[in-house]
Coordinates of C-alpha atoms in Angstrom, one line a residue:
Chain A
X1 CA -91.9 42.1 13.0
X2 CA -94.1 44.9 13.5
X3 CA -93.9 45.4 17.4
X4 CA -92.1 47.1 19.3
X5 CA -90.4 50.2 17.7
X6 CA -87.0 50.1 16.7
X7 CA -84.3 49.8 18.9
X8 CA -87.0 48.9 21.8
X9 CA -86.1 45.0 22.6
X10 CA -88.0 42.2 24.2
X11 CA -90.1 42.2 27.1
X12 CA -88.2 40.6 29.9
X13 CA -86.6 42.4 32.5
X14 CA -84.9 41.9 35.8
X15 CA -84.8 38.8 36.8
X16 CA -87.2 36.9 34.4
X17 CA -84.4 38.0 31.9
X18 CA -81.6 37.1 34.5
X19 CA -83.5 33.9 34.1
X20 CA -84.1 33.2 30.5
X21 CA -80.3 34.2 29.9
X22 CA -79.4 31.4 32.4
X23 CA -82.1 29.1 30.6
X24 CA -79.7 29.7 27.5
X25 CA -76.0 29.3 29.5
X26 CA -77.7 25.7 30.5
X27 CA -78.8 24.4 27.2
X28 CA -75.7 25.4 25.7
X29 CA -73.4 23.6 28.4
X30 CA -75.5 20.8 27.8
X31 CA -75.2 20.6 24.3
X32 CA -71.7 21.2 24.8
X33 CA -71.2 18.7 27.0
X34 CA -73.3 16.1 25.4
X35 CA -71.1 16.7 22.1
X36 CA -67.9 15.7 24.3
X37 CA -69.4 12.6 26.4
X38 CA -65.7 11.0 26.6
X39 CA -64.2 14.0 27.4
X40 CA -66.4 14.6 30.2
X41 CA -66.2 11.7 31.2
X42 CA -62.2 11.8 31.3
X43 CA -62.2 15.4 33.3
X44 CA -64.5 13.8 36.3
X45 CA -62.3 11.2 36.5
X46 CA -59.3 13.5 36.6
X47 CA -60.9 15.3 38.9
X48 CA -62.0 13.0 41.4
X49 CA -58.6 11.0 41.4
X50 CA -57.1 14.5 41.8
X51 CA -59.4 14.8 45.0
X52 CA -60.1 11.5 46.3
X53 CA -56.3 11.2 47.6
X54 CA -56.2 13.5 49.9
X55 CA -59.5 12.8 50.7
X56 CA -59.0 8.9 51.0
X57 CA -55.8 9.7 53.3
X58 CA -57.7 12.8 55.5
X59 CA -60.2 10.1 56.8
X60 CA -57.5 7.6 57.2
X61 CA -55.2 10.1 59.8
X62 CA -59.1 11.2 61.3
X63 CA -59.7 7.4 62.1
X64 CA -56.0 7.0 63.6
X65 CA -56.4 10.3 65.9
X66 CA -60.1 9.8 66.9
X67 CA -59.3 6.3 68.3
X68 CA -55.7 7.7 69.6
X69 CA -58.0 10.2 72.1
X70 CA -59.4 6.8 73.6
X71 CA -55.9 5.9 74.8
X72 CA -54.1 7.5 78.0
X73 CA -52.7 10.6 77.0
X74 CA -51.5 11.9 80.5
X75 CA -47.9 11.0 80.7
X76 CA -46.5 9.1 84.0
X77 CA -43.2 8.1 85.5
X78 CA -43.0 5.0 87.0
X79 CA -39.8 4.9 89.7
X80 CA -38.8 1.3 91.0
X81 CA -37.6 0.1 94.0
X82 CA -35.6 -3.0 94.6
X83 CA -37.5 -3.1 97.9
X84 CA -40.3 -5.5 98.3
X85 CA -42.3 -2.1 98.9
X86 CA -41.5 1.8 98.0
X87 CA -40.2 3.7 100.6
X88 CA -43.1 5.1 103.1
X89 CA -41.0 8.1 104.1
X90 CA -40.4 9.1 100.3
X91 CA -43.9 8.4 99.5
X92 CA -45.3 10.9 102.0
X93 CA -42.4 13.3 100.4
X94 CA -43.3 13.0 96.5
X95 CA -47.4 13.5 98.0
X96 CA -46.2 17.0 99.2
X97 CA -44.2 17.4 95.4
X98 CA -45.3 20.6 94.1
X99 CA -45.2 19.3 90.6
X100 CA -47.0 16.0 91.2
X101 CA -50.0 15.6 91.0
X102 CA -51.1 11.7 92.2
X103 CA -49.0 8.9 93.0
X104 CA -49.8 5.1 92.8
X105 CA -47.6 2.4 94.7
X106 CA -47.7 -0.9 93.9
X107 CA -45.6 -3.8 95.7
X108 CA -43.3 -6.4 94.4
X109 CA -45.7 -9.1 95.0
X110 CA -48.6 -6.8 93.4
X111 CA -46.3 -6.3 90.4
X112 CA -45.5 -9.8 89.9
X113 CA -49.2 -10.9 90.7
X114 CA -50.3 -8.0 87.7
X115 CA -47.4 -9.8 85.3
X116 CA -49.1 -13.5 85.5
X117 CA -52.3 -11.9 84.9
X118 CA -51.1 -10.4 82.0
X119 CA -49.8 -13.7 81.0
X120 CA -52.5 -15.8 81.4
X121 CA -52.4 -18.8 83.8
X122 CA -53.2 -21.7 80.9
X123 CA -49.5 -21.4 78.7
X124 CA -46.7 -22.9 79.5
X125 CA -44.3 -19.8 79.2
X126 CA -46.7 -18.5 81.9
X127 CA -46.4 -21.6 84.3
X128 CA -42.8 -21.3 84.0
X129 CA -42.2 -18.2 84.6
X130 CA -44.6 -17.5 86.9
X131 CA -42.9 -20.6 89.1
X132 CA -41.0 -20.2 92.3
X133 CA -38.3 -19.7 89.0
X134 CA -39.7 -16.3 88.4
X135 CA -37.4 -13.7 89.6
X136 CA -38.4 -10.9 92.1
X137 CA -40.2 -8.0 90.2
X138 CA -39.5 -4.4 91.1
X139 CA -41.8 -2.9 93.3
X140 CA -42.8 0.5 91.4
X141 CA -44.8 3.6 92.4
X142 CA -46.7 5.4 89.4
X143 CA -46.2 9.1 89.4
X144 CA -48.8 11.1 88.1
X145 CA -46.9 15.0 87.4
X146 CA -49.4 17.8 87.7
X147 CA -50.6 19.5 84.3
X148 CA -48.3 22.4 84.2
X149 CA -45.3 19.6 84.9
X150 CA -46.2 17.7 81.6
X151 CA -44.6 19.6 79.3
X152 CA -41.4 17.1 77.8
X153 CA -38.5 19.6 79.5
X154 CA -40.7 19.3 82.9
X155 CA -41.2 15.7 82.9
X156 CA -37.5 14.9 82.3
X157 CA -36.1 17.1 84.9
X158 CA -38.7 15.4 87.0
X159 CA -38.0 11.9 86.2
X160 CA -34.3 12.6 86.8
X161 CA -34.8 14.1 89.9
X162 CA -36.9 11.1 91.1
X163 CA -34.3 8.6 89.8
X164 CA -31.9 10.3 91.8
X165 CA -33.6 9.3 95.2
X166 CA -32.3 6.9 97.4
X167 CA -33.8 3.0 96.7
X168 CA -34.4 3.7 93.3
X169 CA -33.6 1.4 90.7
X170 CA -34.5 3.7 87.3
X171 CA -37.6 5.3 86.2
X172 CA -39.5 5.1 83.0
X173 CA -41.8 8.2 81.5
X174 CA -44.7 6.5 79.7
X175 CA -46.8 7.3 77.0
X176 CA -43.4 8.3 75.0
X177 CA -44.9 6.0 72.2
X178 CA -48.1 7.8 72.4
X179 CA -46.0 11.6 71.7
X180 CA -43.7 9.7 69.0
X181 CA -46.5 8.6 67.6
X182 CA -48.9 12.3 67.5
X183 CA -45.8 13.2 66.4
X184 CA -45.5 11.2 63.2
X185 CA -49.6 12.0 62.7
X186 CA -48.8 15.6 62.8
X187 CA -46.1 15.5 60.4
X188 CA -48.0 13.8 58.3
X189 CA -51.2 16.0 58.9
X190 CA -49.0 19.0 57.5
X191 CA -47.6 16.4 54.7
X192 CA -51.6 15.9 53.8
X193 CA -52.4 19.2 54.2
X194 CA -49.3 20.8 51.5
X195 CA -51.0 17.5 49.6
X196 CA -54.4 18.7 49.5
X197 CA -53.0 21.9 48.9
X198 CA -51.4 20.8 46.0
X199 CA -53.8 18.5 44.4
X200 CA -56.6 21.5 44.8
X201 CA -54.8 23.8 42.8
X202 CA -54.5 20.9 40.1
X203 CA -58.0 21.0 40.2
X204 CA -58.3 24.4 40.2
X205 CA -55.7 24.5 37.5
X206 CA -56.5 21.8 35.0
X207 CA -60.4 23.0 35.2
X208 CA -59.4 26.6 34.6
X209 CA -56.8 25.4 31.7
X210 CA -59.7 23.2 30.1
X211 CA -62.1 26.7 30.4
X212 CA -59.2 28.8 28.9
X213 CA -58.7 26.0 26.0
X214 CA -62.9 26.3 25.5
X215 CA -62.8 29.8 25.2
X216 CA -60.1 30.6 22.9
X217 CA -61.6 28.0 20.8
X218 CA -64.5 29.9 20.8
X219 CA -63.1 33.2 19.9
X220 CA -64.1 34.1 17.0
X221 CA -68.4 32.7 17.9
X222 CA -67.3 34.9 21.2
X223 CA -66.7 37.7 19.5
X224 CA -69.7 37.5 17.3
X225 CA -71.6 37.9 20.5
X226 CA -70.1 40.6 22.0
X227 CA -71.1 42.2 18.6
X228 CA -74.4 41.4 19.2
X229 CA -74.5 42.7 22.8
X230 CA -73.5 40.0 25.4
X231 CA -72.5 41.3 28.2
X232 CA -69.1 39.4 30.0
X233 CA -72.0 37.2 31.9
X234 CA -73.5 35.6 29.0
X235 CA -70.5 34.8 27.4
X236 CA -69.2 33.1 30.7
X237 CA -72.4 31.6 31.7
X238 CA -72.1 28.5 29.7
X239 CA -68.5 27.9 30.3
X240 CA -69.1 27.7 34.4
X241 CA -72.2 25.6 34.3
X242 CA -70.0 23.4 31.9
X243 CA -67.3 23.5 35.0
X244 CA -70.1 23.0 37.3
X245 CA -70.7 20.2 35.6
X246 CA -67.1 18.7 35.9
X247 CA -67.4 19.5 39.3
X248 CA -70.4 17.9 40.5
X249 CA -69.5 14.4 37.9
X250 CA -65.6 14.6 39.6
X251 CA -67.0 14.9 43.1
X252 CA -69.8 12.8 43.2
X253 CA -67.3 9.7 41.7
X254 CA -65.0 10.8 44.6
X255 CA -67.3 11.2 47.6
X256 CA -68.8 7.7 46.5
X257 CA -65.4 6.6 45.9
X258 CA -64.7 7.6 49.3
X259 CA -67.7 5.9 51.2
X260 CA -66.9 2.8 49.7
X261 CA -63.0 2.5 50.5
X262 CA -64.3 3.6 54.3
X263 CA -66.6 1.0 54.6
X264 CA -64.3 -1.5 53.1
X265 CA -61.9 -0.3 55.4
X266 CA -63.8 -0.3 58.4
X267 CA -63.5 -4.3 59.6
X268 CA -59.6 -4.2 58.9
X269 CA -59.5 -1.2 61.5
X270 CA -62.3 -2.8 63.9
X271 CA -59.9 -5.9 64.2
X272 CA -57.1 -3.6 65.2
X273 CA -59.2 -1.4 67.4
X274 CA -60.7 -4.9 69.0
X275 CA -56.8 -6.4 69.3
X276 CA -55.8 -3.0 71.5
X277 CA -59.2 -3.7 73.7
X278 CA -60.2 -0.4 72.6
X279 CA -63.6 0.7 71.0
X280 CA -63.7 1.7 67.1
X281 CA -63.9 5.9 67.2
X282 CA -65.7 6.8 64.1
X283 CA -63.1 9.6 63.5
X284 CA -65.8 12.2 62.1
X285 CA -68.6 11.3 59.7
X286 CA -67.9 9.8 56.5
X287 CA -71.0 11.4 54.8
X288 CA -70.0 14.7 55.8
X289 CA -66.8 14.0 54.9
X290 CA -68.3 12.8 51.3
X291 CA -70.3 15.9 51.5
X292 CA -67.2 18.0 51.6
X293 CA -65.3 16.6 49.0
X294 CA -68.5 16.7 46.5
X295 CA -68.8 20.9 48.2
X296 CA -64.8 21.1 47.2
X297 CA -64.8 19.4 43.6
X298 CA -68.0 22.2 42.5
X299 CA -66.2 25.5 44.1
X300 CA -62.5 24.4 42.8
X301 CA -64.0 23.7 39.2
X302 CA -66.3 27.0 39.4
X303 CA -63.4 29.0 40.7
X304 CA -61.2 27.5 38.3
X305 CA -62.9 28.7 35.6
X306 CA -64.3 32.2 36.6
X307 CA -60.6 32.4 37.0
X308 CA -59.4 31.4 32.9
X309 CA -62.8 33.3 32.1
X310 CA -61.9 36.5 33.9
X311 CA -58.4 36.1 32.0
X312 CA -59.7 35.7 28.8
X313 CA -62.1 38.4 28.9
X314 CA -60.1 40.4 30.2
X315 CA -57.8 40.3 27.6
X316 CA -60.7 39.6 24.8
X317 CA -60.0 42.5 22.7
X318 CA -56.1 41.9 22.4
X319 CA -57.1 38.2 21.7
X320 CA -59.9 39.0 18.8
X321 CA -58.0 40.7 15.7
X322 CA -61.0 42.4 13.8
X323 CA -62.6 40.8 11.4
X324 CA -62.4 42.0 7.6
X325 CA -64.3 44.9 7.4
X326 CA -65.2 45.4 10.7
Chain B
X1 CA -79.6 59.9 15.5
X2 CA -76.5 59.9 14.4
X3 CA -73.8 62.8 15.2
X4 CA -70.1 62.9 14.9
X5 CA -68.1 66.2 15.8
X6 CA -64.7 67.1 14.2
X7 CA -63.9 63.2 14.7
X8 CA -60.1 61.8 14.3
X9 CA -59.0 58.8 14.7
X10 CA -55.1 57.3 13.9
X11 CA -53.8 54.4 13.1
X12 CA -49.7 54.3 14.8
X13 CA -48.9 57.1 11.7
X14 CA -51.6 57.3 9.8
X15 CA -55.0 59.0 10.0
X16 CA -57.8 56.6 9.6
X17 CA -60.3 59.5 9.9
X18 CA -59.6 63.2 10.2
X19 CA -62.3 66.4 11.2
X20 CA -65.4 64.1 10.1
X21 CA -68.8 66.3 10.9
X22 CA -71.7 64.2 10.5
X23 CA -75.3 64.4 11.5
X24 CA -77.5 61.6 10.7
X25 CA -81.5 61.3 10.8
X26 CA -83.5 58.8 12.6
X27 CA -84.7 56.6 9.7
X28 CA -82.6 57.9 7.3
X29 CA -80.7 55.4 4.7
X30 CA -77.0 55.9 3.9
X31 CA -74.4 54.7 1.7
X32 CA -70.7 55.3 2.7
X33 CA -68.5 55.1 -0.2
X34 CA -64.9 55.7 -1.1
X35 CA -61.9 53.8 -2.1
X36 CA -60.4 51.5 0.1
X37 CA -58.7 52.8 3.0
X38 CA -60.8 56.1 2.8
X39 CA -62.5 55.2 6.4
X40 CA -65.9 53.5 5.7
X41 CA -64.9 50.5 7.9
X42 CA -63.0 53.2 11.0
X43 CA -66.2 55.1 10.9
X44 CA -68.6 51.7 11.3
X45 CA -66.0 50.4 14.3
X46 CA -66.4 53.6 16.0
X47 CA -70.5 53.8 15.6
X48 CA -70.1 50.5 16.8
X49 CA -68.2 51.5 19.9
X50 CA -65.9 48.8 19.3
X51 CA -63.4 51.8 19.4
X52 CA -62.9 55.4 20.5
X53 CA -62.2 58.3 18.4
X54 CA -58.6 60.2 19.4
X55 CA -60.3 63.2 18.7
X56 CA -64.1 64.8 18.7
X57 CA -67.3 63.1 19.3
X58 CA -69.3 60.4 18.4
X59 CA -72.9 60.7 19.5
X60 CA -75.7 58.2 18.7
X61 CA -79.0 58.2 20.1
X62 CA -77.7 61.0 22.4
X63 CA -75.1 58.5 23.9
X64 CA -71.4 59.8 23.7
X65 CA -69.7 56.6 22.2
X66 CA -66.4 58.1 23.6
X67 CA -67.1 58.2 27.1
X68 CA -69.4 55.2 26.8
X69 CA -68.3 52.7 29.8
X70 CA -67.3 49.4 28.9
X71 CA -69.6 47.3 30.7
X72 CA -72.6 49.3 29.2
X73 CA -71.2 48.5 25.8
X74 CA -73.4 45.4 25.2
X75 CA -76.5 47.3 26.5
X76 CA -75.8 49.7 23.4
X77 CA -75.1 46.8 20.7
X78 CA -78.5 44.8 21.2
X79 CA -79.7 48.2 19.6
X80 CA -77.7 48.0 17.0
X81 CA -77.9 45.5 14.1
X82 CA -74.5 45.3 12.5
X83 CA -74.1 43.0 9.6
X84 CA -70.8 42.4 8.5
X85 CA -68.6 41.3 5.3
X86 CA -68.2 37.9 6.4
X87 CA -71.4 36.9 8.1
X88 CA -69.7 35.4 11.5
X89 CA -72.4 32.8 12.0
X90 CA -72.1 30.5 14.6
X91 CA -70.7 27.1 12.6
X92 CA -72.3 24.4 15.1
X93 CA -75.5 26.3 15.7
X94 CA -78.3 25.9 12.9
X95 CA -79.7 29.1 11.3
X96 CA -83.0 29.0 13.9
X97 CA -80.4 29.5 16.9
X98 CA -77.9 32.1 14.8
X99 CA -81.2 33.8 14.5
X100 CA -82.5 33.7 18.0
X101 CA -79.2 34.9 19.9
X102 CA -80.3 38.7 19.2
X103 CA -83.3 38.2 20.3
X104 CA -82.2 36.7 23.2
X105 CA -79.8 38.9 24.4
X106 CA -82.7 42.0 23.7
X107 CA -84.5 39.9 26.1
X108 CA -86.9 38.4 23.9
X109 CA -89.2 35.3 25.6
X110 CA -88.8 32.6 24.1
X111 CA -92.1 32.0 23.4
X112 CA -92.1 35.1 20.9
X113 CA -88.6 34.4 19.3
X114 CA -90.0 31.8 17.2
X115 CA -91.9 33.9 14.8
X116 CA -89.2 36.6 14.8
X117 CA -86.6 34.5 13.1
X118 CA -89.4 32.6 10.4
X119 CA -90.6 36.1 9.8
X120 CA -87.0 37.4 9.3
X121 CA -86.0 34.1 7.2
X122 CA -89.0 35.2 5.0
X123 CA -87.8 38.9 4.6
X124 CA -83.8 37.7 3.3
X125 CA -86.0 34.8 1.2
X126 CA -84.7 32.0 3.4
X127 CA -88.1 30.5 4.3
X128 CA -87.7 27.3 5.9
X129 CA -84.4 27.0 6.3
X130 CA -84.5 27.2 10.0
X131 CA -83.1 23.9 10.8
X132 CA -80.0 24.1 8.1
X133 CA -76.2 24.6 9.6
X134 CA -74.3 27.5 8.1
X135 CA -72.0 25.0 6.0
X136 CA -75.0 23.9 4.4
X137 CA -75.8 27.2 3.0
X138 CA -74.2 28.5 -0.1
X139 CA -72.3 32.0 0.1
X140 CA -75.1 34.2 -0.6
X141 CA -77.5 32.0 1.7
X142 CA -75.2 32.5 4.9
X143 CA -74.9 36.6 3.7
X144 CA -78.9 36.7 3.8
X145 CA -78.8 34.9 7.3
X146 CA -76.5 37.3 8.5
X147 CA -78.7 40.5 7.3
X148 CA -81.6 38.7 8.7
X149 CA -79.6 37.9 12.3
X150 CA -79.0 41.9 11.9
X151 CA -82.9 42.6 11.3
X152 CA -84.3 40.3 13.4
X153 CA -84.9 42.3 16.4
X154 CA -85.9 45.4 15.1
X155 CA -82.5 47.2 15.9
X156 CA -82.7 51.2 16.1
X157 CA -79.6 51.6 14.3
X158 CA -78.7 49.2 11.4
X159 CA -74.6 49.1 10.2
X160 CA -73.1 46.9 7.3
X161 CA -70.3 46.8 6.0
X162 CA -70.5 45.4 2.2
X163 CA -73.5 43.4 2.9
X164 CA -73.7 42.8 -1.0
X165 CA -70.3 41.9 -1.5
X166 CA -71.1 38.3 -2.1
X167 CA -74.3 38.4 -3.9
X168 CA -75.2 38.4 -7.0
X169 CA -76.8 41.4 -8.7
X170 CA -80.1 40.9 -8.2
X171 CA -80.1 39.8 -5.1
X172 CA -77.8 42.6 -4.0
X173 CA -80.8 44.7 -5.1
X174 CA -83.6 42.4 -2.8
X175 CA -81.5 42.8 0.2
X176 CA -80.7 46.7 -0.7
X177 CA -84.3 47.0 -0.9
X178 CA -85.2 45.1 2.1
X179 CA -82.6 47.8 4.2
X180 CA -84.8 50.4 2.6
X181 CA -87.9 49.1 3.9
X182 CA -86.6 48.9 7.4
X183 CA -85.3 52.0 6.9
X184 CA -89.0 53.4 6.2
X185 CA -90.5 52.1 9.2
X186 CA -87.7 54.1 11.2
X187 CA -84.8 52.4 11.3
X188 CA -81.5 54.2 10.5
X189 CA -78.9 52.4 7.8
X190 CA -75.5 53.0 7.5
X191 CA -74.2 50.8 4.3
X192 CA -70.6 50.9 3.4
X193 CA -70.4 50.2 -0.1
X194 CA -68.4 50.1 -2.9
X195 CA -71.6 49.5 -5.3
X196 CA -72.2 52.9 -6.4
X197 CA -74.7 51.7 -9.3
X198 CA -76.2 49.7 -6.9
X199 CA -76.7 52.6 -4.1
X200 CA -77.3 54.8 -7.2
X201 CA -80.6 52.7 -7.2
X202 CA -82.2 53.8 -3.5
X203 CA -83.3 57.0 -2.4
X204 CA -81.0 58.0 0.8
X205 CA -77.9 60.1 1.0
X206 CA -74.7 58.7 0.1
X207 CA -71.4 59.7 1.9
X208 CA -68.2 60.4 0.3
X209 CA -64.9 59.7 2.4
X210 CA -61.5 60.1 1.1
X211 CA -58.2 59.9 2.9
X212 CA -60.2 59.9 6.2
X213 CA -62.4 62.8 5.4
X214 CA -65.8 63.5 4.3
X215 CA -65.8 65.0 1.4
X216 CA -69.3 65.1 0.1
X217 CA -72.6 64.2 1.0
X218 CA -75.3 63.9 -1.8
X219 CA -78.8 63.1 -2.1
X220 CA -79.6 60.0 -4.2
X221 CA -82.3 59.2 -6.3
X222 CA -84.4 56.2 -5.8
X223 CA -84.4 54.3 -8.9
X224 CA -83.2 57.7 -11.0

């Protein structure tokens, strides 16, 4: 006790005591931590659960829309013709169509020869119907509108004006599955996105509640401190590496949770991909995807609680009543 | 070391300290005493910056306590030892880590901290007792930690607030005495004390509040 003078303190400065004072935050969130195992334990769990919904359904919408891009999106109108072939004359019209882009005609016999193929020759529903039996299929010319026609108003108007010619039996607009259907994935792209919303601020909530609860526990051992000197830092210090550590345990069970519902997953949507002749589109990487959930659980739980530690701090000295004496 | 300039401070109504003019040496020992309610503890909590005074100036070191910003609060505390009537230890740290906070937050390495807190236990006569908890220690036991946590690292300003209150005589007198010897090697002591016997006992000045003023100030005689 002899060096230095009074009133002189220790030797580290700058960042070596930026360091030490870190040193200390970690091994008192470990020993915190260590004296709660369960409760840690309990918290990741929350946490991940919390995280590894939206997570779980994200990839799930990313799969449907990545293999979704493989399928024809441009819409068509197919016009058909009770005639054994489409009209020349109207053909060499629609070609001169400002809003069309390409056309395709295909005969009756072409039609018919398409709808045994389809069928297969070996069943018996196919050798029946594709008898002498089989009635006459339409003869039908595939309209391809030009891209500034594809909007749903455009391609109606079109449609009816083509239904309206002379010969033709109806029309169809395809691919109206296809919009119903990017229709449902983006309503429930803005459902999971209002979900993810949701279940972040739970995160952000329960970690910053569990932070607040810490601290005001530790009042009165915070206040002795301040007494001492901290500063707001090293009060706070243990408290986020102790969220940091929810964090990191939360998303590490959800990101692993996550790669192993993908990959059990996967075959279930490879049959499907394989029973629509279509290849499996990976829909975005699942490790990165991992990666981001892991990235989301640390910055939720460390903003959570700078959030309850700002508040309490913030509010320390209304929150302390002084202690006998002083 | 220590000045404070036609200094005021109220309560709602009441005035906890009223016109106090004080000027303090570096290394000078100092009982406050008075009755209760007379401003000992006011007068600690504002040379502790924990508050401002409503009126005049409190100056230590040739800081202005008054104007001092918040966030360089701290900064002034780790040179401050402050030992207080209840000790405050840390319950689920041992008496080693109560010891070493100080020194950590004066930015101490760790490598040097050690011998600080043995060589503080063995000043308060708490040699060995580095690995106890505080609920292991009797009354007067976590009282000598919490003089030693205030000693430890070698604070330019030392403030307690009836740091004798729950000792016995004699050892009332050991820690007095150990104050005095910090206060020899330059360390200034403010003690707030109702022990006038005790105080009686130690040379330094003692302080005489009443109502919220200073009313005297007297030399006192060591051992006289």
């Amino acid at each position: 006790m002899s060096a230095p003078a009074p009133g002189e303190g220790g030797s580290l400065k700058g960042l070596a005591r930026w360091r030490a004072d870190q040193r200390y935050a970690l091994r008192e969130a470990r020993q915190t931590l260590r004296a709660q195992t369960l409760g840690t334990a309990l918290i990741a769990l929350t946490l991940a659960l919390a995280l590894l919904l939206p997570a779980a359904l994200g990839r799930v919408l990313a799969l449907t829309e990545g293999n979704l891009a493989h399928w024809p999106t441009t819409p068509r109108i197919n016009v058909f013709f009770g005639s054994p072939e489409p009209p020349a004359t109207l053909l060499a019209r629609w070609r001169a169509h400002r809003e069309i882009a390409a056309l395709q005609a295909q005969s009756s016999e072409a039609s018919r020869a398409e709808f045994r193929a389809a069928l297969g020759m070996e069943t018996a529903l196919s050798r029946g119907l594709a008898g002498e039996a089989m009635p006459p299929l339409p003869s039908v010319v595939i309209v391809t509108p030009r891209p500034e026609a594809q909007s749903a108003a455009r391609l109606k108007a079109l449609a009816e004006e083509l239904s309206r010619e002379a010969g033709a039996l109806g029309v169809q607009v395809d691919l109206a599955w296809v919009e119903r259907l990017q229709g449902t994935l983006g309503f429930f792209t803005e459902v999971l996105v209002l979900f993810q919303g949701l279940l972040t601020a739970a995160v952000v909530l329960l970690v910053g509640a569990l932070t607040r609860m810490a601290l005001l526990e530790r009042l009165p051992a915070l206040r002795t401190l301040r007494l001492l000197g901290a500063s707001d830092g090293f009060l706070l210090a243990p408290f986020l590496y102790q969220a940091l550590a929810y964090g990191v345990a939360g998303g590490l069970l959800a990101a692993l949770s996550l790669l192993a519902l993908e990959s059990s997953l996967t075959p279930a949507l490879q049959a499907l991909a394989t029973a629509y002749a279509l290849p499996l589109a990976p829909g975005g990487s699942a490790a990165l995807a991992a990666l981001s959930v892991l990235a989301q659980a640390v910055c939720f739980a460390f903003l959570g609680a700078l959030g309850a530690g700002l508040w309490v701090l913030g509010r320390f000295d209304r929150l302390t009543a002084p202690s006998p004496g002083l | 070391m220590i000045r404070l300039s036609q200094v005021g401070k109220r309560y709602g109504d009441r005035d906890a300290l009223r016109g106090v003019d004080l000027e303090l040496p570096r290394g000078s020992l100092n009982f406050l005493m008075g009755p209760s309610g007379a401003g000992k503890s006011t007068l600690l909590r504002l040379l502790l910056a924990l508050e401002r005074p409503d009126a005049g100036q409190v100056e230590v070191a040739g800081i202005n306590l008054g104007t001092l910003p918040r966030r360089q609060r701290p900064a002034y505390l780790r040179r401050v030892g402050a030992v207080f009537q209840d000790p405050q230890l840390l319950a689920d740290r041992t008496v080693y880590q109560n010891l070493a906070l100080p020194l950590q937050l004066a930015g101490y390495p760790e490598a040097t901290q050690g011998p600080r807190v043995r060589a503080a236990l063995g000043q308060v006569g708490l040699a060995g007792a580095e690995g106890r908890l505080p609920w292991a220690l009797s009354t007067g036991e976590r009282q000598r930690v919490g003089i030693a946590r205030a000693l430890v690292h070698r604070p330019a300003l030392v403030l307690a607030d009836e740091p004798t209150g729950n000792l016995d005589p004699a050892l009332s007198a050991e820690i007095m005495a150990l104050f005095q010897r910090f206060q020899q090697v330059g360390v200034t002591v403010v003690i707030a004390t109702h022990d006038v016997d005790l105080a009686q006992r130690f040379s330094g000045q003692a302080l005489h509040l009443e109502g919220g003023r200073l009313v005297g100030q007297a030399p006192l005689g060591a051992a006289s």
